[in-house]
Amino acid sequence: MQHQKILILDFGSQVTQLIARRVREAHVYCEVHPCDVTDEWIRDYAKDGSLKGVILSGSHASVYEVDDKAPNAVFELGIPVLGICYGMQTMAQQLGGKVEGSNTREFGYAEVRAHSHTELLKGIEDFATPEGHGMLKVWMSHGDKVTALPPGFKVMCSTPSCPIAGMADESRHYYAVQFHPEVTHTVQGRALLERFVLGICGTRADWVMGDYIEEAVQKIREQVGDEEVILGLSGGVDSSVAAALIHRAIGDQLTCVFVDHGLLRLNEGDMVMDMFEGKLHAKVIRVDASELFLGKLAGVSEPEQKRKIIGGLFVDVFKAEAAKLKAGTGGHKGATFLAQGTIYPDVIESGGAKSKKAVTIKSHHNVGGLPEQLGLKLLEPLRDLFKDEVRELGVALGLPPDMVYRHPFPGPGLGVRILGEVKKEYADLLRRADAIFIEELRNFRDEATQKTWYDLTSQAFTVFLPVKSVGVMGDGRTYDYVVALRAVQTSDFMTADWAELPYALLKKVSGRIINEVRGINRVTYDVSSKPPATIEWE
């Protein structure tokens, strides 16, 4: 199936990915490419007729200080174009307007007055002034401004310090706004982007994960043929969904290698095996490498060193198993593909979105150059999807929502949630304490929303502290370990607030851990936000 699509040209903004996510949320397929693609590339990209609109992103730069501009071919295609922030300024300058530095910079919340009734903003407002002017609550981030409109344009909106905060040439379907509709701080941002994509561009809303399965399955079958595939299954969302999708496509031609490093959550290894071997009937090789990992970590307390040891050992163990499978045993021909759970943000970031180099996609996001080392071809079935789309796809494939919507878990596992040296005793204590915390988060509901506190937090876990404290149990003195609970709420994981969990929930968790996990006699709660703290402790 050929999807109609929107092209987003990235000028280096920190929030370009948010534009793409908002477009995808409207069930429209879009792609992000660096702004320095050529006119020839643009014409070639549009020649099949599926391109319905172009969005020009923001940037940290000034149009009169850098050479970054939209390829001229964008304005020759005869399709709608939307400029955002820097995208508006380069549109103005390229089409004959003027951009200058402003004495008054606008960063953060602003209220924008809409002028005239353009197709983009018609009926979209947050409130009206006593004079009847429609107003939008938006987020600004700019120091330059358009001071003269290009020929054919009219003012679409303004603020007191930015008389041209939006402009439109409706005959050519060119629109531009100085504010950022892609961020949640712009209240009507989603409505504005949907109006552009679905209304003005007239794009079909056919990007739906349930329907995408058949398309993806067909693509995998065409790529793999009758060859065999190896996949490193970690139990995380990306590798799990990739495994389920590939298995749906090629069945027993897929072999999953699950490396258990002894630093997983309680019963996690068994749950992964039960799901993939038991329910999906996939071929899974489980490698119990816990003694190897814990042995190499003995005496190591520096966080970065721990990460390197765990990452390096994982690659070594996986390579050894993959080499056996590549060689072919038991009448099987050897595997020729290595599957990875690379997702679209990895592709965007490695494609030069920050460096503004033309598309060079990294091929070793998950397992550090293994395709080259093993001489295997690469299969990345999730490389077009954002994380929320991967989750939707997982549920559509029949994976349990509890697994698909689980909180993030670091690759090194409990190795970075045990502060200092990692020991089996510490991992066993932490596993049990963490399981209690997560269980009670799932049990407790918020009265106002009726959602569980697990769903209301973005990430929650327990940290083992390498200290002992004095306690009293019964008539006896104890001298046992301390754990810290951590729960945060965030929309993007770039910043995060600690979750204000109910006292009753914290009391229940603390009581259960101290009573049920012998060896822990004190529970603390981490009330640090990010920044200045990080979400994980190590």
JSON list of N, CA, C and O in Angstrom, two decimals, residues 133-183:
[
{"chain": "A", "resi": 133, "resn": "HIS", "atom": "N", "xyz": [-11.59, 39.70, 19.10]},
{"chain": "A", "resi": 133, "resn": "HIS", "atom": "CA", "xyz": [-10.43, 39.12, 18.42]},
{"chain": "A", "resi": 133, "resn": "HIS", "atom": "C", "xyz": [-10.16, 37.70, 18.94]},
{"chain": "A", "resi": 133, "resn": "HIS", "atom": "O", "xyz": [-10.09, 37.49, 20.15]},
{"chain": "A", "resi": 134, "resn": "GLY", "atom": "N", "xyz": [-9.98, 36.76, 18.04]},
{"chain": "A", "resi": 134, "resn": "GLY", "atom": "CA", "xyz": [-9.63, 35.40, 18.44]},
{"chain": "A", "resi": 134, "resn": "GLY", "atom": "C", "xyz": [-8.19, 35.34, 18.89]},
{"chain": "A", "resi": 134, "resn": "GLY", "atom": "O", "xyz": [-7.30, 35.90, 18.23]},
{"chain": "A", "resi": 135, "resn": "MET", "atom": "N", "xyz": [-7.93, 34.67, 20.03]},
{"chain": "A", "resi": 135, "resn": "MET", "atom": "CA", "xyz": [-6.59, 34.61, 20.61]},
{"chain": "A", "resi": 135, "resn": "MET", "atom": "C", "xyz": [-6.14, 33.16, 20.76]},
{"chain": "A", "resi": 135, "resn": "MET", "atom": "O", "xyz": [-6.95, 32.27, 21.07]},
{"chain": "A", "resi": 136, "resn": "LEU", "atom": "N", "xyz": [-4.84, 32.94, 20.57]},
{"chain": "A", "resi": 136, "resn": "LEU", "atom": "CA", "xyz": [-4.23, 31.63, 20.75]},
{"chain": "A", "resi": 136, "resn": "LEU", "atom": "C", "xyz": [-3.18, 31.69, 21.85]},
{"chain": "A", "resi": 136, "resn": "LEU", "atom": "O", "xyz": [-2.38, 32.63, 21.90]},
{"chain": "A", "resi": 137, "resn": "LYS", "atom": "N", "xyz": [-3.17, 30.68, 22.72]},
{"chain": "A", "resi": 137, "resn": "LYS", "atom": "CA", "xyz": [-2.13, 30.54, 23.74]},
{"chain": "A", "resi": 137, "resn": "LYS", "atom": "C", "xyz": [-1.03, 29.66, 23.15]},
{"chain": "A", "resi": 137, "resn": "LYS", "atom": "O", "xyz": [-1.26, 28.48, 22.87]},
{"chain": "A", "resi": 138, "resn": "VAL", "atom": "N", "xyz": [0.16, 30.26, 22.96]},
{"chain": "A", "resi": 138, "resn": "VAL", "atom": "CA", "xyz": [1.21, 29.55, 22.21]},
{"chain": "A", "resi": 138, "resn": "VAL", "atom": "C", "xyz": [2.54, 29.59, 22.94]},
{"chain": "A", "resi": 138, "resn": "VAL", "atom": "O", "xyz": [2.71, 30.29, 23.95]},
{"chain": "A", "resi": 139, "resn": "TRP", "atom": "N", "xyz": [3.50, 28.83, 22.38]},
{"chain": "A", "resi": 139, "resn": "TRP", "atom": "CA", "xyz": [4.87, 28.82, 22.89]},
{"chain": "A", "resi": 139, "resn": "TRP", "atom": "C", "xyz": [5.79, 29.39, 21.83]},
{"chain": "A", "resi": 139, "resn": "TRP", "atom": "O", "xyz": [5.84, 28.92, 20.70]},
{"chain": "A", "resi": 140, "resn": "MET", "atom": "N", "xyz": [6.51, 30.46, 22.19]},
{"chain": "A", "resi": 140, "resn": "MET", "atom": "CA", "xyz": [7.44, 31.13, 21.28]},
{"chain": "A", "resi": 140, "resn": "MET", "atom": "C", "xyz": [8.88, 30.79, 21.66]},
{"chain": "A", "resi": 140, "resn": "MET", "atom": "O", "xyz": [9.18, 30.52, 22.82]},
{"chain": "A", "resi": 141, "resn": "SER", "atom": "N", "xyz": [9.76, 30.84, 20.66]},
{"chain": "A", "resi": 141, "resn": "SER", "atom": "CA", "xyz": [11.18, 30.68, 20.92]},
{"chain": "A", "resi": 141, "resn": "SER", "atom": "C", "xyz": [11.96, 31.30, 19.77]},
{"chain": "A", "resi": 141, "resn": "SER", "atom": "O", "xyz": [12.45, 30.62, 18.88]},
{"chain": "A", "resi": 142, "resn": "HIS", "atom": "N", "xyz": [12.06, 32.65, 19.78]},
{"chain": "A", "resi": 142, "resn": "HIS", "atom": "CA", "xyz": [12.75, 33.30, 18.65]},
{"chain": "A", "resi": 142, "resn": "HIS", "atom": "C", "xyz": [13.31, 34.66, 19.06]},
{"chain": "A", "resi": 142, "resn": "HIS", "atom": "O", "xyz": [12.80, 35.33, 19.95]},
{"chain": "A", "resi": 143, "resn": "GLY", "atom": "N", "xyz": [14.38, 35.04, 18.35]},
{"chain": "A", "resi": 143, "resn": "GLY", "atom": "CA", "xyz": [14.98, 36.35, 18.54]},
{"chain": "A", "resi": 143, "resn": "GLY", "atom": "C", "xyz": [14.88, 37.20, 17.29]},
{"chain": "A", "resi": 143, "resn": "GLY", "atom": "O", "xyz": [15.07, 38.41, 17.33]},
{"chain": "A", "resi": 144, "resn": "ASP", "atom": "N", "xyz": [14.58, 36.56, 16.15]},
{"chain": "A", "resi": 144, "resn": "ASP", "atom": "CA", "xyz": [14.42, 37.28, 14.88]},
{"chain": "A", "resi": 144, "resn": "ASP", "atom": "C", "xyz": [12.94, 37.35, 14.53]},
{"chain": "A", "resi": 144, "resn": "ASP", "atom": "O", "xyz": [12.13, 36.63, 15.10]},
{"chain": "A", "resi": 145, "resn": "LYS", "atom": "N", "xyz": [12.63, 38.22, 13.56]},
{"chain": "A", "resi": 145, "resn": "LYS", "atom": "CA", "xyz": [11.23, 38.29, 13.14]},
{"chain": "A", "resi": 145, "resn": "LYS", "atom": "C", "xyz": [11.14, 38.74, 11.69]},
{"chain": "A", "resi": 145, "resn": "LYS", "atom": "O", "xyz": [12.05, 39.37, 11.14]},
{"chain": "A", "resi": 146, "resn": "VAL", "atom": "N", "xyz": [10.02, 38.38, 11.06]},
{"chain": "A", "resi": 146, "resn": "VAL", "atom": "CA", "xyz": [9.73, 38.83, 9.70]},
{"chain": "A", "resi": 146, "resn": "VAL", "atom": "C", "xyz": [9.26, 40.28, 9.78]},
{"chain": "A", "resi": 146, "resn": "VAL", "atom": "O", "xyz": [8.32, 40.60, 10.52]},
{"chain": "A", "resi": 147, "resn": "THR", "atom": "N", "xyz": [9.94, 41.16, 9.06]},
{"chain": "A", "resi": 147, "resn": "THR", "atom": "CA", "xyz": [9.57, 42.59, 9.11]},
{"chain": "A", "resi": 147, "resn": "THR", "atom": "C", "xyz": [8.90, 43.07, 7.83]},
{"chain": "A", "resi": 147, "resn": "THR", "atom": "O", "xyz": [8.32, 44.16, 7.80]},
{"chain": "A", "resi": 148, "resn": "ALA", "atom": "N", "xyz": [8.98, 42.28, 6.76]},
{"chain": "A", "resi": 148, "resn": "ALA", "atom": "CA", "xyz": [8.30, 42.64, 5.52]},
{"chain": "A", "resi": 148, "resn": "ALA", "atom": "C", "xyz": [7.78, 41.36, 4.87]},
{"chain": "A", "resi": 148, "resn": "ALA", "atom": "O", "xyz": [8.53, 40.39, 4.72]},
{"chain": "A", "resi": 149, "resn": "LEU", "atom": "N", "xyz": [6.50, 41.37, 4.50]},
{"chain": "A", "resi": 149, "resn": "LEU", "atom": "CA", "xyz": [5.89, 40.18, 3.91]},
{"chain": "A", "resi": 149, "resn": "LEU", "atom": "C", "xyz": [6.38, 39.97, 2.48]},
{"chain": "A", "resi": 149, "resn": "LEU", "atom": "O", "xyz": [6.60, 40.93, 1.74]},
{"chain": "A", "resi": 150, "resn": "PRO", "atom": "N", "xyz": [6.50, 38.70, 2.06]},
{"chain": "A", "resi": 150, "resn": "PRO", "atom": "CA", "xyz": [6.79, 38.45, 0.64]},
{"chain": "A", "resi": 150, "resn": "PRO", "atom": "C", "xyz": [5.56, 38.82, -0.20]},
{"chain": "A", "resi": 150, "resn": "PRO", "atom": "O", "xyz": [4.44, 38.84, 0.31]},
{"chain": "A", "resi": 151, "resn": "PRO", "atom": "N", "xyz": [5.74, 39.09, -1.47]},
{"chain": "A", "resi": 151, "resn": "PRO", "atom": "CA", "xyz": [4.60, 39.40, -2.34]},
{"chain": "A", "resi": 151, "resn": "PRO", "atom": "C", "xyz": [3.55, 38.28, -2.30]},
{"chain": "A", "resi": 151, "resn": "PRO", "atom": "O", "xyz": [3.90, 37.10, -2.31]},
{"chain": "A", "resi": 152, "resn": "GLY", "atom": "N", "xyz": [2.28, 38.69, -2.21]},
{"chain": "A", "resi": 152, "resn": "GLY", "atom": "CA", "xyz": [1.19, 37.72, -2.22]},
{"chain": "A", "resi": 152, "resn": "GLY", "atom": "C", "xyz": [0.76, 37.25, -0.84]},
{"chain": "A", "resi": 152, "resn": "GLY", "atom": "O", "xyz": [-0.25, 36.56, -0.70]},
{"chain": "A", "resi": 153, "resn": "PHE", "atom": "N", "xyz": [1.54, 37.60, 0.20]},
{"chain": "A", "resi": 153, "resn": "PHE", "atom": "CA", "xyz": [1.22, 37.15, 1.56]},
{"chain": "A", "resi": 153, "resn": "PHE", "atom": "C", "xyz": [0.43, 38.21, 2.32]},
{"chain": "A", "resi": 153, "resn": "PHE", "atom": "O", "xyz": [0.55, 39.41, 2.04]},
{"chain": "A", "resi": 154, "resn": "LYS", "atom": "N", "xyz": [-0.34, 37.75, 3.34]},
{"chain": "A", "resi": 154, "resn": "LYS", "atom": "CA", "xyz": [-1.02, 38.65, 4.26]},
{"chain": "A", "resi": 154, "resn": "LYS", "atom": "C", "xyz": [-0.69, 38.21, 5.69]},
{"chain": "A", "resi": 154, "resn": "LYS", "atom": "O", "xyz": [-0.28, 37.06, 5.93]},
{"chain": "A", "resi": 155, "resn": "VAL", "atom": "N", "xyz": [-0.87, 39.15, 6.62]},
{"chain": "A", "resi": 155, "resn": "VAL", "atom": "CA", "xyz": [-0.62, 38.82, 8.03]},
{"chain": "A", "resi": 155, "resn": "VAL", "atom": "C", "xyz": [-1.72, 37.88, 8.52]},
{"chain": "A", "resi": 155, "resn": "VAL", "atom": "O", "xyz": [-2.91, 38.13, 8.29]},
{"chain": "A", "resi": 156, "resn": "MET", "atom": "N", "xyz": [-1.32, 36.80, 9.19]},
{"chain": "A", "resi": 156, "resn": "MET", "atom": "CA", "xyz": [-2.27, 35.82, 9.70]},
{"chain": "A", "resi": 156, "resn": "MET", "atom": "C", "xyz": [-2.47, 35.96, 11.21]},
{"chain": "A", "resi": 156, "resn": "MET", "atom": "O", "xyz": [-3.55, 35.69, 11.74]},
{"chain": "A", "resi": 157, "resn": "CYS", "atom": "N", "xyz": [-1.42, 36.38, 11.93]},
{"chain": "A", "resi": 157, "resn": "CYS", "atom": "CA", "xyz": [-1.54, 36.61, 13.37]},
{"chain": "A", "resi": 157, "resn": "CYS", "atom": "C", "xyz": [-0.38, 37.48, 13.85]},
{"chain": "A", "resi": 157, "resn": "CYS", "atom": "O", "xyz": [0.62, 37.65, 13.15]},
{"chain": "A", "resi": 158, "resn": "SER", "atom": "N", "xyz": [-0.54, 38.03, 15.08]},
{"chain": "A", "resi": 158, "resn": "SER", "atom": "CA", "xyz": [0.48, 38.96, 15.59]},
{"chain": "A", "resi": 158, "resn": "SER", "atom": "C", "xyz": [0.50, 38.96, 17.10]},
{"chain": "A", "resi": 158, "resn": "SER", "atom": "O", "xyz": [-0.44, 38.53, 17.76]},
{"chain": "A", "resi": 159, "resn": "THR", "atom": "N", "xyz": [1.62, 39.47, 17.66]},
{"chain": "A", "resi": 159, "resn": "THR", "atom": "CA", "xyz": [1.70, 39.79, 19.08]},
{"chain": "A", "resi": 159, "resn": "THR", "atom": "C", "xyz": [2.18, 41.24, 19.14]},
{"chain": "A", "resi": 159, "resn": "THR", "atom": "O", "xyz": [2.69, 41.78, 18.15]},
{"chain": "A", "resi": 160, "resn": "PRO", "atom": "N", "xyz": [2.07, 41.89, 20.30]},
{"chain": "A", "resi": 160, "resn": "PRO", "atom": "CA", "xyz": [2.52, 43.29, 20.40]},
{"chain": "A", "resi": 160, "resn": "PRO", "atom": "C", "xyz": [3.98, 43.48, 19.98]},
{"chain": "A", "resi": 160, "resn": "PRO", "atom": "O", "xyz": [4.33, 44.50, 19.38]},
{"chain": "A", "resi": 161, "resn": "SER", "atom": "N", "xyz": [4.85, 42.50, 20.28]},
{"chain": "A", "resi": 161, "resn": "SER", "atom": "CA", "xyz": [6.27, 42.66, 19.94]},
{"chain": "A", "resi": 161, "resn": "SER", "atom": "C", "xyz": [6.62, 42.01, 18.61]},
{"chain": "A", "resi": 161, "resn": "SER", "atom": "O", "xyz": [7.76, 42.13, 18.15]},
{"chain": "A", "resi": 162, "resn": "CYS", "atom": "N", "xyz": [5.69, 41.30, 18.01]},
{"chain": "A", "resi": 162, "resn": "CYS", "atom": "CA", "xyz": [5.96, 40.61, 16.74]},
{"chain": "A", "resi": 162, "resn": "CYS", "atom": "C", "xyz": [4.75, 40.81, 15.83]},
{"chain": "A", "resi": 162, "resn": "CYS", "atom": "O", "xyz": [3.86, 39.96, 15.78]},
{"chain": "A", "resi": 163, "resn": "PRO", "atom": "N", "xyz": [4.70, 41.94, 15.11]},
{"chain": "A", "resi": 163, "resn": "PRO", "atom": "CA", "xyz": [3.52, 42.25, 14.28]},
{"chain": "A", "resi": 163, "resn": "PRO", "atom": "C", "xyz": [3.19, 41.21, 13.22]},
{"chain": "A", "resi": 163, "resn": "PRO", "atom": "O", "xyz": [2.04, 41.06, 12.83]},
{"chain": "A", "resi": 164, "resn": "ILE", "atom": "N", "xyz": [4.22, 40.47, 12.76]},
{"chain": "A", "resi": 164, "resn": "ILE", "atom": "CA", "xyz": [3.96, 39.39, 11.80]},
{"chain": "A", "resi": 164, "resn": "ILE", "atom": "C", "xyz": [4.33, 38.07, 12.48]},
{"chain": "A", "resi": 164, "resn": "ILE", "atom": "O", "xyz": [5.43, 37.55, 12.33]},
{"chain": "A", "resi": 165, "resn": "ALA", "atom": "N", "xyz": [3.41, 37.53, 13.28]},
{"chain": "A", "resi": 165, "resn": "ALA", "atom": "CA", "xyz": [3.64, 36.26, 13.98]},
{"chain": "A", "resi": 165, "resn": "ALA", "atom": "C", "xyz": [3.10, 35.09, 13.19]},
{"chain": "A", "resi": 165, "resn": "ALA", "atom": "O", "xyz": [3.19, 33.94, 13.61]},
{"chain": "A", "resi": 166, "resn": "GLY", "atom": "N", "xyz": [2.52, 35.40, 12.04]},
{"chain": "A", "resi": 166, "resn": "GLY", "atom": "CA", "xyz": [2.02, 34.37, 11.15]},
{"chain": "A", "resi": 166, "resn": "GLY", "atom": "C", "xyz": [1.68, 35.02, 9.82]},
{"chain": "A", "resi": 166, "resn": "GLY", "atom": "O", "xyz": [1.29, 36.19, 9.78]},
{"chain": "A", "resi": 167, "resn": "MET", "atom": "N", "xyz": [1.84, 34.28, 8.72]},
{"chain": "A", "resi": 167, "resn": "MET", "atom": "CA", "xyz": [1.54, 34.86, 7.41]},
{"chain": "A", "resi": 167, "resn": "MET", "atom": "C", "xyz": [0.99, 33.77, 6.50]},
{"chain": "A", "resi": 167, "resn": "MET", "atom": "O", "xyz": [1.20, 32.57, 6.74]},
{"chain": "A", "resi": 168, "resn": "ALA", "atom": "N", "xyz": [0.26, 34.18, 5.47]},
{"chain": "A", "resi": 168, "resn": "ALA", "atom": "CA", "xyz": [-0.36, 33.21, 4.58]},
{"chain": "A", "resi": 168, "resn": "ALA", "atom": "C", "xyz": [-0.47, 33.76, 3.17]},
{"chain": "A", "resi": 168, "resn": "ALA", "atom": "O", "xyz": [-0.75, 34.94, 2.96]},
{"chain": "A", "resi": 169, "resn": "ASP", "atom": "N", "xyz": [-0.21, 32.87, 2.20]},
{"chain": "A", "resi": 169, "resn": "ASP", "atom": "CA", "xyz": [-0.53, 33.13, 0.80]},
{"chain": "A", "resi": 169, "resn": "ASP", "atom": "C", "xyz": [-1.49, 32.02, 0.41]},
{"chain": "A", "resi": 169, "resn": "ASP", "atom": "O", "xyz": [-1.08, 30.91, 0.04]},
{"chain": "A", "resi": 170, "resn": "GLU", "atom": "N", "xyz": [-2.79, 32.31, 0.54]},
{"chain": "A", "resi": 170, "resn": "GLU", "atom": "CA", "xyz": [-3.79, 31.24, 0.40]},
{"chain": "A", "resi": 170, "resn": "GLU", "atom": "C", "xyz": [-3.95, 30.78, -1.05]},
{"chain": "A", "resi": 170, "resn": "GLU", "atom": "O", "xyz": [-4.43, 29.68, -1.29]},
{"chain": "A", "resi": 171, "resn": "SER", "atom": "N", "xyz": [-3.57, 31.61, -2.00]},
{"chain": "A", "resi": 171, "resn": "SER", "atom": "CA", "xyz": [-3.69, 31.18, -3.39]},
{"chain": "A", "resi": 171, "resn": "SER", "atom": "C", "xyz": [-2.72, 30.03, -3.68]},
{"chain": "A", "resi": 171, "resn": "SER", "atom": "O", "xyz": [-3.00, 29.15, -4.48]},
{"chain": "A", "resi": 172, "resn": "ARG", "atom": "N", "xyz": [-1.56, 30.03, -2.99]},
{"chain": "A", "resi": 172, "resn": "ARG", "atom": "CA", "xyz": [-0.58, 28.97, -3.20]},
{"chain": "A", "resi": 172, "resn": "ARG", "atom": "C", "xyz": [-0.56, 27.96, -2.04]},
{"chain": "A", "resi": 172, "resn": "ARG", "atom": "O", "xyz": [0.24, 27.03, -2.04]},
{"chain": "A", "resi": 173, "resn": "HIS", "atom": "N", "xyz": [-1.43, 28.17, -1.05]},
{"chain": "A", "resi": 173, "resn": "HIS", "atom": "CA", "xyz": [-1.50, 27.30, 0.14]},
{"chain": "A", "resi": 173, "resn": "HIS", "atom": "C", "xyz": [-0.17, 27.29, 0.91]},
{"chain": "A", "resi": 173, "resn": "HIS", "atom": "O", "xyz": [0.29, 26.26, 1.37]},
{"chain": "A", "resi": 174, "resn": "TYR", "atom": "N", "xyz": [0.43, 28.48, 1.05]},
{"chain": "A", "resi": 174, "resn": "TYR", "atom": "CA", "xyz": [1.64, 28.64, 1.87]},
{"chain": "A", "resi": 174, "resn": "TYR", "atom": "C", "xyz": [1.21, 29.30, 3.18]},
{"chain": "A", "resi": 174, "resn": "TYR", "atom": "O", "xyz": [0.57, 30.36, 3.17]},
{"chain": "A", "resi": 175, "resn": "TYR", "atom": "N", "xyz": [1.61, 28.69, 4.28]},
{"chain": "A", "resi": 175, "resn": "TYR", "atom": "CA", "xyz": [1.27, 29.21, 5.61]},
{"chain": "A", "resi": 175, "resn": "TYR", "atom": "C", "xyz": [2.53, 29.17, 6.47]},
{"chain": "A", "resi": 175, "resn": "TYR", "atom": "O", "xyz": [3.40, 28.31, 6.27]},
{"chain": "A", "resi": 176, "resn": "ALA", "atom": "N", "xyz": [2.62, 30.08, 7.43]},
{"chain": "A", "resi": 176, "resn": "ALA", "atom": "CA", "xyz": [3.78, 30.09, 8.32]},
{"chain": "A", "resi": 176, "resn": "ALA", "atom": "C", "xyz": [3.41, 30.72, 9.65]},
{"chain": "A", "resi": 176, "resn": "ALA", "atom": "O", "xyz": [2.63, 31.67, 9.69]},
{"chain": "A", "resi": 177, "resn": "VAL", "atom": "N", "xyz": [3.95, 30.17, 10.73]},
{"chain": "A", "resi": 177, "resn": "VAL", "atom": "CA", "xyz": [3.72, 30.70, 12.08]},
{"chain": "A", "resi": 177, "resn": "VAL", "atom": "C", "xyz": [5.04, 30.85, 12.80]},
{"chain": "A", "resi": 177, "resn": "VAL", "atom": "O", "xyz": [5.96, 30.03, 12.63]},
{"chain": "A", "resi": 178, "resn": "GLN", "atom": "N", "xyz": [5.17, 31.92, 13.60]},
{"chain": "A", "resi": 178, "resn": "GLN", "atom": "CA", "xyz": [6.40, 32.16, 14.34]},
{"chain": "A", "resi": 178, "resn": "GLN", "atom": "C", "xyz": [6.46, 31.29, 15.59]},
{"chain": "A", "resi": 178, "resn": "GLN", "atom": "O", "xyz": [7.54, 31.01, 16.12]},
{"chain": "A", "resi": 179, "resn": "PHE", "atom": "N", "xyz": [5.31, 30.85, 16.08]},
{"chain": "A", "resi": 179, "resn": "PHE", "atom": "CA", "xyz": [5.29, 30.02, 17.30]},
{"chain": "A", "resi": 179, "resn": "PHE", "atom": "C", "xyz": [5.42, 28.54, 16.93]},
{"chain": "A", "resi": 179, "resn": "PHE", "atom": "O", "xyz": [5.47, 28.16, 15.75]},
{"chain": "A", "resi": 180, "resn": "HIS", "atom": "N", "xyz": [5.46, 27.69, 17.97]},
{"chain": "A", "resi": 180, "resn": "HIS", "atom": "CA", "xyz": [5.68, 26.25, 17.77]},
{"chain": "A", "resi": 180, "resn": "HIS", "atom": "C", "xyz": [4.40, 25.46, 18.06]},
{"chain": "A", "resi": 180, "resn": "HIS", "atom": "O", "xyz": [4.10, 25.17, 19.21]},
{"chain": "A", "resi": 181, "resn": "PRO", "atom": "N", "xyz": [3.65, 25.06, 17.02]},
{"chain": "A", "resi": 181, "resn": "PRO", "atom": "CA", "xyz": [2.43, 24.30, 17.26]},
{"chain": "A", "resi": 181, "resn": "PRO", "atom": "C", "xyz": [2.69, 22.85, 17.69]},
{"chain": "A", "resi": 181, "resn": "PRO", "atom": "O", "xyz": [1.79, 22.19, 18.19]},
{"chain": "A", "resi": 182, "resn": "GLU", "atom": "N", "xyz": [3.93, 22.37, 17.52]},
{"chain": "A", "resi": 182, "resn": "GLU", "atom": "CA", "xyz": [4.22, 20.97, 17.81]},
{"chain": "A", "resi": 182, "resn": "GLU", "atom": "C", "xyz": [4.37, 20.69, 19.30]},
{"chain": "A", "resi": 182, "resn": "GLU", "atom": "O", "xyz": [4.28, 19.54, 19.74]},
{"chain": "A", "resi": 183, "resn": "VAL", "atom": "N", "xyz": [4.63, 21.73, 20.12]},
{"chain": "A", "resi": 183, "resn": "VAL", "atom": "CA", "xyz": [4.84, 21.50, 21.56]},
{"chain": "A", "resi": 183, "resn": "VAL", "atom": "C", "xyz": [3.50, 21.59, 22.30]},
{"chain": "A", "resi": 183, "resn": "VAL", "atom": "O", "xyz": [2.59, 22.30, 21.88]}
]
